[in-house]
């Protein structure tokens, strides 16, 4: 019978994080031993009444002081560099990621796949693929925690945060909310199901709703009347959206922003916040009229316009 100290490792990041963790535990243990073993020895050697040599030492005190200041500094700077590299790995999704949206709410996780599949408290992914999650919350702060992949990220209302992982083992893994979010916080859990490529395709086709996320977004774009100003011949009053996603946008106040998910979200909910250069603020706010699910659908649609030329 085994007694695991750490959760199962199911991604490269997990191995990397555990190595760092064990590295820190080892160096801390070594420092503890170096301090406590001589301390206990001297406690006995120089105890009251024990005959020991107590004459002043003639060791080079200054050099010893400098050595035991600089050596540990160098050793711990190595850990700093090691940790920083691991952190950048966790924070920066590699290119070519498969994108999946996650919405947290009291007390469940809602997942949207680009193909249109939706699930609750479950996330199906293919093995070996880089998966990037774009996440937001409908109410309070939650936190999407995948122990087997050693990754977690706060899920914050009013903005998008991201998290990525690459599962390298087929299996079912825990998903937890790790930010206290109210009465049923401890029940806000689920499963990540890592499938083979073929099984994942089969799963997608089986649950295929007939409309992709971008198609739902396009329908919404017309229903809400966005297309009246932002598409076709009407783009005199409003900025055209083709080729917009991921590009820099010069604003009226002279600053330049990148048209990412957060920018598009703000432009829909708080249109007066950032006005595109050369335009006036004619757009009404859609705050309260579109849900978090719908916002992500609209963004998925605007992303598909990204590859077309204006
Ligand atoms: Cu959601 Cu804790």
mmCIF file of C-alpha atoms and ligand atoms in Angstrom:
data_model
loop_
_atom_site.group_PDB
_atom_site.id
_atom_site.type_symbol
_atom_site.label_atom_id
_atom_site.label_comp_id
_atom_site.label_asym_id
_atom_site.label_seq_id
_atom_site.Cartn_x
_atom_site.Cartn_y
_atom_site.Cartn_z
ATOM 1 C CA UNK A 1 0.000 0.000 0.000
ATOM 2 C CA UNK A 2 1.318 3.436 -0.891
ATOM 3 C CA UNK A 3 0.769 6.641 0.995
ATOM 4 C CA UNK A 4 1.225 9.532 -1.446
ATOM 5 C CA UNK A 5 2.377 12.818 0.065
ATOM 6 C CA UNK A 6 1.560 14.824 -3.063
ATOM 7 C CA UNK A 7 -1.334 14.379 -5.517
ATOM 8 C CA UNK A 8 -0.823 12.350 -8.681
ATOM 9 C CA UNK A 9 1.308 14.001 -11.393
ATOM 10 C CA UNK A 10 -0.539 14.311 -14.696
ATOM 11 C CA UNK A 11 1.316 17.128 -16.475
ATOM 12 C CA UNK A 12 4.870 18.361 -17.051
ATOM 13 C CA UNK A 13 4.124 21.379 -14.876
ATOM 14 C CA UNK A 14 3.296 18.958 -12.061
ATOM 15 C CA UNK A 15 6.739 17.338 -12.273
ATOM 16 C CA UNK A 16 8.394 20.750 -12.470
ATOM 17 C CA UNK A 17 6.469 22.064 -9.449
ATOM 18 C CA UNK A 18 7.145 18.956 -7.361
ATOM 19 C CA UNK A 19 10.874 19.066 -8.129
ATOM 20 C CA UNK A 20 10.991 22.667 -6.933
ATOM 21 C CA UNK A 21 8.954 21.777 -3.860
ATOM 22 C CA UNK A 22 11.290 18.894 -2.945
ATOM 23 C CA UNK A 23 14.313 21.088 -3.692
ATOM 24 C CA UNK A 24 13.024 23.681 -1.192
ATOM 25 C CA UNK A 25 12.208 21.012 1.397
ATOM 26 C CA UNK A 26 15.719 19.515 1.063
ATOM 27 C CA UNK A 27 17.557 22.818 1.367
ATOM 28 C CA UNK A 28 15.382 23.838 4.338
ATOM 29 C CA UNK A 29 16.081 20.488 6.007
ATOM 30 C CA UNK A 30 19.824 20.907 5.344
ATOM 31 C CA UNK A 31 19.806 24.416 6.872
ATOM 32 C CA UNK A 32 17.870 23.106 9.888
ATOM 33 C CA UNK A 33 20.429 20.346 10.430
ATOM 34 C CA UNK A 34 23.383 22.751 10.076
ATOM 35 C CA UNK A 35 21.839 25.017 12.729
ATOM 36 C CA UNK A 36 20.343 22.524 15.182
ATOM 37 C CA UNK A 37 22.941 19.709 15.261
ATOM 38 C CA UNK A 38 25.847 21.976 16.421
ATOM 39 C CA UNK A 39 23.464 23.885 18.699
ATOM 40 C CA UNK A 40 22.466 20.716 20.570
ATOM 41 C CA UNK A 41 26.084 19.548 20.640
ATOM 42 C CA UNK A 42 27.230 22.861 22.178
ATOM 43 C CA UNK A 43 24.354 22.807 24.663
ATOM 44 C CA UNK A 44 25.841 19.650 26.129
ATOM 45 C CA UNK A 45 29.499 20.531 25.669
ATOM 46 C CA UNK A 46 29.278 23.934 27.406
ATOM 47 C CA UNK A 47 26.615 23.110 29.973
ATOM 48 C CA UNK A 48 27.025 24.649 33.446
ATOM 49 C CA UNK A 49 29.695 22.925 35.462
ATOM 50 C CA UNK A 50 31.111 20.886 32.568
ATOM 51 C CA UNK A 51 34.875 21.273 32.172
ATOM 52 C CA UNK A 52 35.384 22.545 28.572
ATOM 53 C CA UNK A 53 37.891 24.932 27.014
ATOM 54 C CA UNK A 54 36.265 28.394 27.196
ATOM 55 C CA UNK A 55 39.266 30.527 26.151
ATOM 56 C CA UNK A 56 38.596 33.068 23.270
ATOM 57 C CA UNK A 57 38.785 31.495 19.799
ATOM 58 C CA UNK A 58 41.367 32.703 17.281
ATOM 59 C CA UNK A 59 39.343 31.755 14.162
ATOM 60 C CA UNK A 60 39.089 34.503 11.442
ATOM 61 C CA UNK A 61 35.661 35.808 12.565
ATOM 62 C CA UNK A 62 35.133 38.388 9.780
ATOM 63 C CA UNK A 63 35.895 35.926 6.999
ATOM 64 C CA UNK A 64 33.559 33.346 8.518
ATOM 65 C CA UNK A 65 30.798 35.969 8.787
ATOM 66 C CA UNK A 66 31.235 37.004 5.128
ATOM 67 C CA UNK A 67 31.325 33.394 3.924
ATOM 68 C CA UNK A 68 28.145 32.351 5.706
ATOM 69 C CA UNK A 69 26.346 35.426 4.448
ATOM 70 C CA UNK A 70 27.378 35.154 0.803
ATOM 71 C CA UNK A 71 27.200 31.374 0.302
ATOM 72 C CA UNK A 72 23.562 30.986 1.445
ATOM 73 C CA UNK A 73 22.655 34.099 -0.575
ATOM 74 C CA UNK A 74 24.056 32.491 -3.741
ATOM 75 C CA UNK A 75 22.334 29.175 -3.010
ATOM 76 C CA UNK A 76 18.964 30.833 -2.366
ATOM 77 C CA UNK A 77 19.306 33.061 -5.451
ATOM 78 C CA UNK A 78 19.514 29.806 -7.463
ATOM 79 C CA UNK A 79 16.173 28.811 -5.929
ATOM 80 C CA UNK A 80 14.773 32.220 -6.815
ATOM 81 C CA UNK A 81 15.767 31.793 -10.478
ATOM 82 C CA UNK A 82 14.421 28.220 -10.472
ATOM 83 C CA UNK A 83 11.105 29.380 -8.967
ATOM 84 C CA UNK A 84 10.822 32.358 -11.316
ATOM 85 C CA UNK A 85 11.321 30.118 -14.355
ATOM 86 C CA UNK A 86 8.677 27.701 -13.075
ATOM 87 C CA UNK A 87 6.301 30.609 -12.441
ATOM 88 C CA UNK A 88 6.720 32.022 -15.966
ATOM 89 C CA UNK A 89 6.042 28.534 -17.348
ATOM 90 C CA UNK A 90 2.795 28.358 -15.401
ATOM 91 C CA UNK A 91 1.720 31.907 -16.277
ATOM 92 C CA UNK A 92 2.459 31.891 -20.018
ATOM 93 C CA UNK A 93 0.453 29.484 -22.149
ATOM 94 C CA UNK A 94 2.571 28.099 -25.008
ATOM 95 C CA UNK A 95 1.315 28.934 -28.522
ATOM 96 C CA UNK A 96 -1.140 26.666 -30.310
ATOM 97 C CA UNK A 97 -3.413 26.146 -27.315
ATOM 98 C CA UNK A 98 -6.918 24.811 -27.600
ATOM 99 C CA UNK A 99 -9.226 27.408 -26.023
ATOM 100 C CA UNK A 100 -12.037 26.543 -23.634
ATOM 101 C CA UNK A 101 -14.184 28.972 -21.602
ATOM 102 C CA UNK A 102 -15.073 28.516 -17.947
ATOM 103 C CA UNK A 103 -17.680 30.430 -15.956
ATOM 104 C CA UNK A 104 -17.816 30.049 -12.195
ATOM 105 C CA UNK A 105 -20.996 30.702 -10.240
ATOM 106 C CA UNK A 106 -22.323 29.795 -6.805
ATOM 107 C CA UNK A 107 -21.821 26.816 -6.861
ATOM 108 C CA UNK A 108 -20.903 25.232 -10.127
ATOM 109 C CA UNK A 109 -18.485 25.365 -13.022
ATOM 110 C CA UNK A 110 -19.912 25.967 -16.512
ATOM 111 C CA UNK A 111 -17.705 25.020 -19.451
ATOM 112 C CA UNK A 112 -18.038 26.118 -23.103
ATOM 113 C CA UNK A 113 -16.112 24.357 -25.848
ATOM 114 C CA UNK A 114 -15.498 26.246 -29.131
ATOM 115 C CA UNK A 115 -17.345 23.450 -30.971
ATOM 116 C CA UNK A 116 -20.466 24.428 -29.016
ATOM 117 C CA UNK A 117 -20.426 21.608 -26.450
ATOM 118 C CA UNK A 118 -21.275 22.673 -22.924
ATOM 119 C CA UNK A 119 -20.847 20.869 -19.648
ATOM 120 C CA UNK A 120 -21.273 21.496 -15.926
ATOM 121 C CA UNK A 121 -18.715 20.484 -13.278
ATOM 122 C CA UNK A 122 -16.939 18.419 -15.899
ATOM 123 C CA UNK A 123 -14.209 19.292 -18.350
ATOM 124 C CA UNK A 124 -13.365 16.868 -21.129
ATOM 125 C CA UNK A 125 -9.990 17.409 -22.802
ATOM 126 C CA UNK A 126 -7.763 15.432 -25.149
ATOM 127 C CA UNK A 127 -4.465 14.060 -23.844
ATOM 128 C CA UNK A 128 -1.251 15.817 -24.924
ATOM 129 C CA UNK A 129 -2.940 19.018 -26.127
ATOM 130 C CA UNK A 130 -2.241 22.412 -24.580
ATOM 131 C CA UNK A 131 -5.524 23.669 -23.149
ATOM 132 C CA UNK A 132 -5.985 27.343 -22.328
ATOM 133 C CA UNK A 133 -8.935 28.300 -20.165
ATOM 134 C CA UNK A 134 -10.478 31.772 -20.333
ATOM 135 C CA UNK A 135 -12.376 32.189 -17.104
ATOM 136 C CA UNK A 136 -14.764 34.582 -15.422
ATOM 137 C CA UNK A 137 -17.285 34.547 -12.598
ATOM 138 C CA UNK A 138 -20.953 35.432 -12.549
ATOM 139 C CA UNK A 139 -20.963 36.405 -8.872
ATOM 140 C CA UNK A 140 -18.071 36.198 -6.385
ATOM 141 C CA UNK A 141 -14.404 35.194 -6.636
ATOM 142 C CA UNK A 142 -13.876 31.478 -7.221
ATOM 143 C CA UNK A 143 -10.651 29.643 -7.994
ATOM 144 C CA UNK A 144 -10.161 26.901 -10.571
ATOM 145 C CA UNK A 145 -7.793 24.383 -9.003
ATOM 146 C CA UNK A 146 -6.480 21.251 -10.738
ATOM 147 C CA UNK A 147 -4.199 19.515 -8.210
ATOM 148 C CA UNK A 148 -2.995 16.757 -10.561
ATOM 149 C CA UNK A 149 -1.774 19.442 -12.986
ATOM 150 C CA UNK A 150 -0.453 21.686 -10.145
ATOM 151 C CA UNK A 151 -2.281 24.700 -11.500
ATOM 152 C CA UNK A 152 -4.840 27.085 -10.040
ATOM 153 C CA UNK A 153 -6.109 30.539 -10.867
ATOM 154 C CA UNK A 154 -8.614 32.929 -9.336
ATOM 155 C CA UNK A 155 -11.835 33.362 -11.309
ATOM 156 C CA UNK A 156 -12.896 36.958 -10.823
ATOM 157 C CA UNK A 157 -16.202 38.695 -11.659
ATOM 158 C CA UNK A 158 -15.916 41.504 -14.224
ATOM 159 C CA UNK A 159 -12.727 40.289 -15.889
ATOM 160 C CA UNK A 160 -11.100 37.350 -17.636
ATOM 161 C CA UNK A 161 -8.257 35.350 -16.178
ATOM 162 C CA UNK A 162 -6.477 32.484 -17.908
ATOM 163 C CA UNK A 163 -5.000 29.168 -16.890
ATOM 164 C CA UNK A 164 -3.357 26.492 -19.015
ATOM 165 C CA UNK A 165 -2.334 22.886 -18.708
ATOM 166 C CA UNK A 166 -1.249 19.971 -20.846
ATOM 167 C CA UNK A 167 -2.465 16.657 -19.506
ATOM 168 C CA UNK A 168 -0.006 13.893 -20.329
ATOM 169 C CA UNK A 169 -1.966 10.967 -18.880
ATOM 170 C CA UNK A 170 -5.425 9.671 -19.735
ATOM 171 C CA UNK A 171 -7.643 9.567 -16.666
ATOM 172 C CA UNK A 172 -10.087 11.388 -14.422
ATOM 173 C CA UNK A 173 -8.797 14.090 -12.103
ATOM 174 C CA UNK A 174 -10.184 16.329 -9.368
ATOM 175 C CA UNK A 175 -11.347 19.870 -9.998
ATOM 176 C CA UNK A 176 -11.834 22.055 -6.939
ATOM 177 C CA UNK A 177 -12.895 25.588 -6.159
ATOM 178 C CA UNK A 178 -10.133 26.791 -3.855
ATOM 179 C CA UNK A 179 -11.420 30.228 -2.903
ATOM 180 C CA UNK A 180 -14.029 30.368 -0.160
ATOM 181 C CA UNK A 181 -17.158 31.495 -2.028
ATOM 182 C CA UNK A 182 -20.051 30.904 0.349
ATOM 183 C CA UNK A 183 -22.075 28.148 1.986
ATOM 184 C CA UNK A 184 -21.557 25.438 -0.625
ATOM 185 C CA UNK A 185 -17.961 26.279 -1.498
ATOM 186 C CA UNK A 186 -16.863 22.788 -0.468
ATOM 187 C CA UNK A 187 -19.335 21.254 -2.940
ATOM 188 C CA UNK A 188 -18.077 23.347 -5.856
ATOM 189 C CA UNK A 189 -16.019 20.554 -7.311
ATOM 190 C CA UNK A 190 -15.911 18.508 -10.450
ATOM 191 C CA UNK A 191 -13.866 16.283 -12.686
ATOM 192 C CA UNK A 192 -11.431 16.758 -15.515
ATOM 193 C CA UNK A 193 -11.683 13.838 -17.893
ATOM 194 C CA UNK A 194 -8.615 13.365 -20.063
ATOM 195 C CA UNK A 195 -9.415 11.290 -23.155
ATOM 196 C CA UNK A 196 -7.383 10.000 -26.077
ATOM 197 C CA UNK A 197 -7.597 12.162 -29.223
ATOM 198 C CA UNK A 198 -10.022 9.704 -30.831
ATOM 199 C CA UNK A 199 -12.235 9.424 -27.751
ATOM 200 C CA UNK A 200 -12.297 13.198 -27.409
ATOM 201 C CA UNK A 201 -13.449 13.600 -31.035
ATOM 202 C CA UNK A 202 -16.127 10.976 -30.403
ATOM 203 C CA UNK A 203 -17.223 12.800 -27.244
ATOM 204 C CA UNK A 204 -17.427 16.118 -29.137
ATOM 205 C CA UNK A 205 -19.502 14.623 -31.951
ATOM 206 C CA UNK A 206 -21.799 12.783 -29.572
ATOM 207 C CA UNK A 207 -22.710 15.903 -27.619
ATOM 208 C CA UNK A 208 -22.536 18.237 -30.620
ATOM 209 C CA UNK A 209 -25.320 20.817 -30.256
ATOM 210 C CA UNK A 210 -25.307 21.764 -33.952
ATOM 211 C CA UNK A 211 -24.078 25.321 -33.415
ATOM 212 C CA UNK A 212 -20.538 26.274 -32.526
ATOM 213 C CA UNK A 213 -19.831 28.954 -29.955
ATOM 214 C CA UNK A 214 -18.957 31.428 -32.718
ATOM 215 C CA UNK A 215 -22.223 30.665 -34.548
ATOM 216 C CA UNK A 216 -24.214 31.331 -31.372
ATOM 217 C CA UNK A 217 -22.250 34.547 -31.033
ATOM 218 C CA UNK A 218 -23.034 35.591 -34.594
ATOM 219 C CA UNK A 219 -26.767 35.024 -34.060
ATOM 220 C CA UNK A 220 -26.611 37.100 -30.876
ATOM 221 C CA UNK A 221 -24.628 39.796 -32.707
ATOM 222 C CA UNK A 222 -27.575 40.229 -35.091
ATOM 223 C CA UNK A 223 -30.311 39.870 -32.458
ATOM 224 C CA UNK A 224 -28.779 42.555 -30.246
ATOM 225 C CA UNK A 225 -28.420 44.858 -33.239
ATOM 226 C CA UNK A 226 -24.613 45.022 -33.122
ATOM 227 C CA UNK A 227 -24.443 44.233 -36.837
ATOM 228 C CA UNK A 228 -26.440 47.400 -37.600
ATOM 229 C CA UNK A 229 -23.400 49.551 -36.832
ATOM 230 C CA UNK A 230 -20.428 47.193 -36.857
ATOM 231 C CA UNK A 231 -20.863 45.244 -40.096
ATOM 232 C CA UNK A 232 -21.086 45.744 -43.845
ATOM 233 C CA UNK A 233 -21.793 49.220 -45.226
ATOM 234 C CA UNK A 234 -22.672 50.712 -41.851
ATOM 235 C CA UNK A 235 -19.186 50.966 -40.401
ATOM 236 C CA UNK A 236 -19.039 54.744 -40.703
ATOM 237 C CA UNK A 237 -20.496 55.314 -37.241
ATOM 238 C CA UNK A 238 -18.778 52.410 -35.517
ATOM 239 C CA UNK A 239 -15.369 50.757 -35.816
ATOM 240 C CA UNK A 240 -15.320 47.682 -38.077
ATOM 241 C CA UNK A 241 -14.579 44.456 -36.237
ATOM 242 C CA UNK A 242 -12.909 42.447 -39.008
ATOM 243 C CA UNK A 243 -9.267 41.792 -38.275
ATOM 244 C CA UNK A 244 -9.652 43.454 -34.880
ATOM 245 C CA UNK A 245 -8.952 40.615 -32.451
ATOM 246 C CA UNK A 246 -5.441 40.577 -31.011
ATOM 247 C CA UNK A 247 -4.446 43.808 -32.804
ATOM 248 C CA UNK A 248 -3.447 47.134 -31.210
ATOM 249 C CA UNK A 249 -6.263 49.713 -31.164
ATOM 250 C CA UNK A 250 -5.411 53.442 -30.981
ATOM 251 C CA UNK A 251 -7.861 55.223 -28.661
ATOM 252 C CA UNK A 252 -9.187 58.780 -28.680
ATOM 253 C CA UNK A 253 -7.139 59.663 -25.608
ATOM 254 C CA UNK A 254 -3.908 58.807 -27.426
ATOM 255 C CA UNK A 255 -3.263 55.465 -25.725
ATOM 256 C CA UNK A 256 -3.097 52.137 -27.545
ATOM 257 C CA UNK A 257 -4.663 48.933 -26.230
ATOM 258 C CA UNK A 258 -4.596 45.361 -27.491
ATOM 259 C CA UNK A 259 -8.006 44.056 -28.563
ATOM 260 C CA UNK A 260 -8.061 40.990 -26.328
ATOM 261 C CA UNK A 261 -10.994 39.272 -24.593
ATOM 262 C CA UNK A 262 -10.996 41.824 -21.762
ATOM 263 C CA UNK A 263 -11.063 44.780 -24.172
ATOM 264 C CA UNK A 264 -14.014 43.368 -26.107
ATOM 265 C CA UNK A 265 -15.855 42.607 -22.896
ATOM 266 C CA UNK A 266 -15.347 46.194 -21.677
ATOM 267 C CA UNK A 267 -16.376 47.608 -25.051
ATOM 268 C CA UNK A 268 -19.711 45.767 -24.798
ATOM 269 C CA UNK A 269 -20.427 46.498 -21.127
ATOM 270 C CA UNK A 270 -18.666 49.872 -20.659
ATOM 271 C CA UNK A 271 -18.505 51.369 -24.155
ATOM 272 C CA UNK A 272 -17.625 54.852 -22.849
ATOM 273 C CA UNK A 273 -14.448 53.576 -21.145
ATOM 274 C CA UNK A 274 -12.259 53.242 -24.241
ATOM 275 C CA UNK A 275 -13.308 55.057 -27.416
ATOM 276 C CA UNK A 276 -11.583 54.026 -30.630
ATOM 277 C CA UNK A 277 -9.628 56.885 -32.225
ATOM 278 C CA UNK A 278 -11.727 58.902 -34.704
ATOM 279 C CA UNK A 279 -15.094 57.800 -33.282
ATOM 280 C CA UNK A 280 -17.543 59.295 -30.798
ATOM 281 C CA UNK A 281 -19.290 57.418 -28.014
ATOM 282 C CA UNK A 282 -22.630 56.477 -29.621
ATOM 283 C CA UNK A 283 -22.898 52.933 -28.318
ATOM 284 C CA UNK A 284 -25.299 52.021 -25.496
ATOM 285 C CA UNK A 285 -24.019 49.775 -22.715
ATOM 286 C CA UNK A 286 -25.143 46.152 -22.820
ATOM 287 C CA UNK A 287 -24.492 45.623 -19.105
ATOM 288 C CA UNK A 288 -27.370 43.590 -17.671
ATOM 289 C CA UNK A 289 -28.579 42.622 -21.165
ATOM 290 C CA UNK A 290 -25.995 39.976 -21.965
ATOM 291 C CA UNK A 291 -24.992 37.155 -19.652
ATOM 292 C CA UNK A 292 -21.433 35.939 -19.080
ATOM 293 C CA UNK A 293 -22.188 32.969 -21.364
ATOM 294 C CA UNK A 294 -23.379 35.298 -24.120
ATOM 295 C CA UNK A 295 -20.386 37.628 -23.754
ATOM 296 C CA UNK A 296 -18.067 34.688 -24.364
ATOM 297 C CA UNK A 297 -20.146 33.677 -27.406
ATOM 298 C CA UNK A 298 -19.867 37.208 -28.823
ATOM 299 C CA UNK A 299 -16.110 37.178 -28.224
ATOM 300 C CA UNK A 300 -15.817 33.768 -29.928
ATOM 301 C CA UNK A 301 -17.615 35.261 -32.945
ATOM 302 C CA UNK A 302 -15.450 38.399 -33.025
ATOM 303 C CA UNK A 303 -12.363 36.170 -32.866
ATOM 304 C CA UNK A 304 -13.476 34.395 -36.055
ATOM 305 C CA UNK A 305 -13.639 37.791 -37.787
ATOM 306 C CA UNK A 306 -10.036 38.239 -36.732
ATOM 307 C CA UNK A 307 -8.602 36.285 -39.618
ATOM 308 C CA UNK A 308 -10.620 38.132 -42.273
ATOM 309 C CA UNK A 309 -9.275 41.398 -43.653
ATOM 310 C CA UNK A 310 -11.191 44.599 -42.875
HETATM 311 CU CU1 LIG B 1 -16.452 28.704 -5.733
HETATM 312 CU CU2 LIG B 1 -15.361 28.312 -3.651
#
